[in-house]
Amino acid sequence: MFLRLAPEAGWLSAEHSKRVTVGGGSSESATAASGPTFAINPAVGLRTRVLGGLLAGLEFEGVLAGRGKIEGTIEPTPNGEPHDVWPGEWDLHDRFGVGVNVLLGLGAGGNSTQGYVFGGIRRMWSEFATSGVNPQNGERGEQREQRARLPATIGLGLLLDRGWLVDVRLGYSRSVTEWTHEIPGVLLDYGYSASAVTLSAGIGPPR
């Protein structure tokens, strides 16, 4: 059994798409934005030796996200149609989450340094917002919702035995979140695709 507490820094890139459907016609617009992210990840799990010394592990982690958010602006589609996409700001903000990871060591055991690959999935509780400004009267409307985001992650790690265990990881994750909102006479399709590169350095008690 092991415990791990790791600060995590990353760079998150997100693209927000909006499609407006009125009657038989539709218009779509999408823009991208990026920015830094920060989180604290406590984890608990099991590591063992298999197949002559290879490292294998399973862990469950929590994610306590920082207050930063990704912000962008939807570009309008000025075609003079009732289904035009209006300009508006949007943002994506992770709040907290849980996840599970599988680890497989790259080298034989018995050394103070062990490399491994890992993969997993997180369930993030995230806040999504999108807005639009009516070009005819300047009125602004906004929809803000909390929805699940499910980033899948792969990466490389290095486990250093320095009395206490130091666990350094470089990961890449990606998620796609989509939903539909309907108001009288108008169908709105929203999409948020997000990818991130993260670096964490965890510390755990001695073996």
XYZ file of C-alpha atoms in Angstrom:
207
model
C 0.000 0.000 0.000
C 1.157 3.564 -0.610
C 0.055 7.142 -0.065
C 0.969 10.035 -2.367
C 0.441 13.793 -2.200
C 1.390 15.742 -5.319
C 1.074 19.335 -6.499
C 0.292 19.364 -10.236
C 0.908 22.149 -12.768
C -0.362 22.007 -16.322
C -1.216 23.838 -19.517
C -4.829 23.377 -20.617
C -6.006 24.096 -24.170
C -9.749 24.131 -24.840
C -11.980 24.681 -27.856
C -15.609 25.692 -27.456
C -18.043 25.195 -30.329
C -21.615 26.467 -30.544
C -24.212 25.497 -33.133
C -27.523 27.339 -33.472
C -30.392 25.634 -35.308
C -33.567 27.501 -36.204
C -36.130 25.880 -38.474
C -34.211 23.997 -41.161
C -31.007 26.029 -41.006
C -28.026 26.118 -38.664
C -24.776 28.006 -38.096
C -21.714 26.986 -36.091
C -18.725 28.822 -34.649
C -15.750 27.626 -32.584
C -12.774 29.291 -30.908
C -9.877 28.047 -28.783
C -8.100 29.360 -25.697
C -5.438 28.086 -23.308
C -3.883 28.805 -19.957
C -2.142 27.370 -16.871
C -3.807 25.061 -14.358
C -2.876 24.005 -10.832
C -4.136 21.208 -8.597
C -3.304 19.112 -5.540
C -3.651 15.353 -5.976
C -3.832 13.019 -2.946
C -3.711 9.331 -3.914
C -3.820 5.896 -2.317
C -3.089 2.578 -3.996
C -1.127 -0.624 -4.267
C 2.219 -1.290 -5.948
C 3.752 -4.731 -6.310
C 6.373 -6.658 -8.296
C 5.310 -8.986 -11.105
C 7.047 -11.037 -13.806
C 10.457 -11.096 -12.215
C 10.510 -7.608 -10.775
C 8.432 -5.337 -13.003
C 6.472 -2.689 -11.121
C 2.672 -2.852 -11.374
C 0.226 -0.635 -9.547
C -3.325 0.582 -9.188
C -4.208 3.870 -7.512
C -7.198 6.039 -6.728
C -6.683 9.789 -6.636
C -8.479 12.963 -5.766
C -8.100 16.255 -7.623
C -8.439 19.613 -5.856
C -8.253 22.139 -8.690
C -7.060 25.722 -8.358
C -9.200 28.766 -9.068
C -7.848 29.478 -12.568
C -10.070 29.120 -15.615
C -9.778 29.089 -19.407
C -11.560 31.996 -21.106
C -12.340 32.735 -24.746
C -14.758 34.546 -27.055
C -17.069 32.976 -29.615
C -16.866 34.655 -33.005
C -20.224 35.570 -34.593
C -21.566 34.358 -37.936
C -22.916 37.624 -39.436
C -24.922 36.102 -42.282
C -28.164 37.896 -41.548
C -29.918 34.603 -40.779
C -32.143 33.801 -37.766
C -29.756 30.951 -36.889
C -26.659 33.156 -36.695
C -24.292 32.558 -33.769
C -24.034 35.698 -31.655
C -20.686 36.849 -30.240
C -20.086 36.015 -26.607
C -17.573 35.068 -23.941
C -17.114 31.511 -22.680
C -15.048 29.832 -19.977
C -14.134 26.453 -18.526
C -13.257 25.970 -14.856
C -12.389 22.646 -13.178
C -13.455 22.443 -9.527
C -12.568 18.990 -8.154
C -12.521 15.376 -9.270
C -11.596 11.754 -8.671
C -9.664 9.313 -10.821
C -8.072 5.909 -11.191
C -4.670 5.079 -12.711
C -2.877 1.883 -13.723
C 0.951 1.800 -13.556
C 3.439 -0.566 -15.210
C 7.171 -0.372 -14.506
C 9.720 -0.147 -17.305
C 12.712 -1.633 -15.529
C 13.525 -4.432 -13.099
C 13.032 -3.919 -9.396
C 15.650 -3.625 -6.691
C 16.914 -0.205 -7.784
C 16.396 3.123 -6.051
C 15.093 4.577 -9.334
C 12.171 3.031 -11.237
C 10.601 4.277 -14.471
C 7.038 3.434 -15.449
C 4.180 4.259 -17.784
C 0.681 5.025 -16.546
C -2.804 5.547 -17.871
C -6.131 6.393 -16.314
C -9.294 8.411 -16.353
C -10.654 11.196 -14.178
C -14.163 12.353 -13.440
C -13.972 16.124 -13.068
C -16.767 18.323 -11.736
C -16.349 21.327 -14.029
C -18.141 24.598 -14.678
C -18.909 25.545 -18.281
C -20.201 28.944 -19.376
C -21.201 30.379 -22.727
C -22.849 33.690 -23.585
C -24.235 35.648 -26.509
C -25.014 39.295 -27.219
C -28.045 40.086 -29.343
C -26.705 42.395 -32.098
C -30.109 44.054 -32.495
C -30.543 45.360 -28.949
C -27.232 44.617 -27.198
C -28.829 42.350 -24.595
C -26.513 39.690 -23.175
C -27.550 36.203 -22.123
C -25.406 33.586 -20.379
C -25.716 29.900 -19.591
C -23.523 28.530 -16.799
C -23.677 24.861 -15.865
C -21.763 22.317 -13.828
C -21.196 19.132 -15.812
C -18.952 16.084 -15.786
C -15.704 16.185 -17.743
C -13.933 12.847 -18.304
C -10.288 13.391 -19.276
C -8.347 10.236 -20.197
C -4.640 10.419 -19.319
C -1.439 8.678 -20.428
C 2.101 9.473 -19.375
C 5.526 8.606 -18.015
C 6.688 8.530 -14.413
C 9.840 8.172 -12.349
C 9.832 6.727 -8.840
C 12.835 7.710 -6.709
C 13.564 5.983 -3.409
C 15.229 8.617 -1.225
C 14.049 7.250 2.091
C 10.773 8.939 1.349
C 9.445 8.129 -2.112
C 9.524 10.884 -4.731
C 7.140 10.316 -7.661
C 7.540 12.579 -10.729
C 5.026 12.357 -13.610
C 4.528 13.895 -17.026
C 1.059 13.289 -18.476
C -1.187 14.143 -21.400
C -4.977 14.153 -21.106
C -7.932 14.825 -23.399
C -11.687 15.093 -22.962
C -14.753 15.984 -25.045
C -17.948 17.279 -23.384
C -21.110 17.905 -25.420
C -24.739 18.634 -24.677
C -27.847 20.187 -26.237
C -30.026 22.973 -24.863
C -33.423 23.679 -26.353
C -35.491 26.840 -26.037
C -38.728 27.576 -27.938
C -37.900 27.554 -31.635
C -34.105 27.318 -31.132
C -31.764 24.333 -30.658
C -28.325 25.039 -29.183
C -25.527 22.455 -29.385
C -22.488 23.068 -27.193
C -19.118 21.318 -27.326
C -15.968 21.685 -25.242
C -12.859 19.705 -26.231
C -9.907 20.062 -23.878
C -6.361 18.718 -23.790
C -3.678 19.271 -21.181
C -0.019 18.567 -20.484
C 0.661 18.176 -16.767
C 3.718 17.802 -14.531
C 3.481 16.636 -10.939
C 5.965 15.796 -8.216
C 4.540 13.673 -5.425
C 5.928 12.637 -2.071
C 5.017 9.485 -0.167
C 6.146 7.836 3.074
C 8.967 5.235 3.042
C 8.238 1.708 1.868
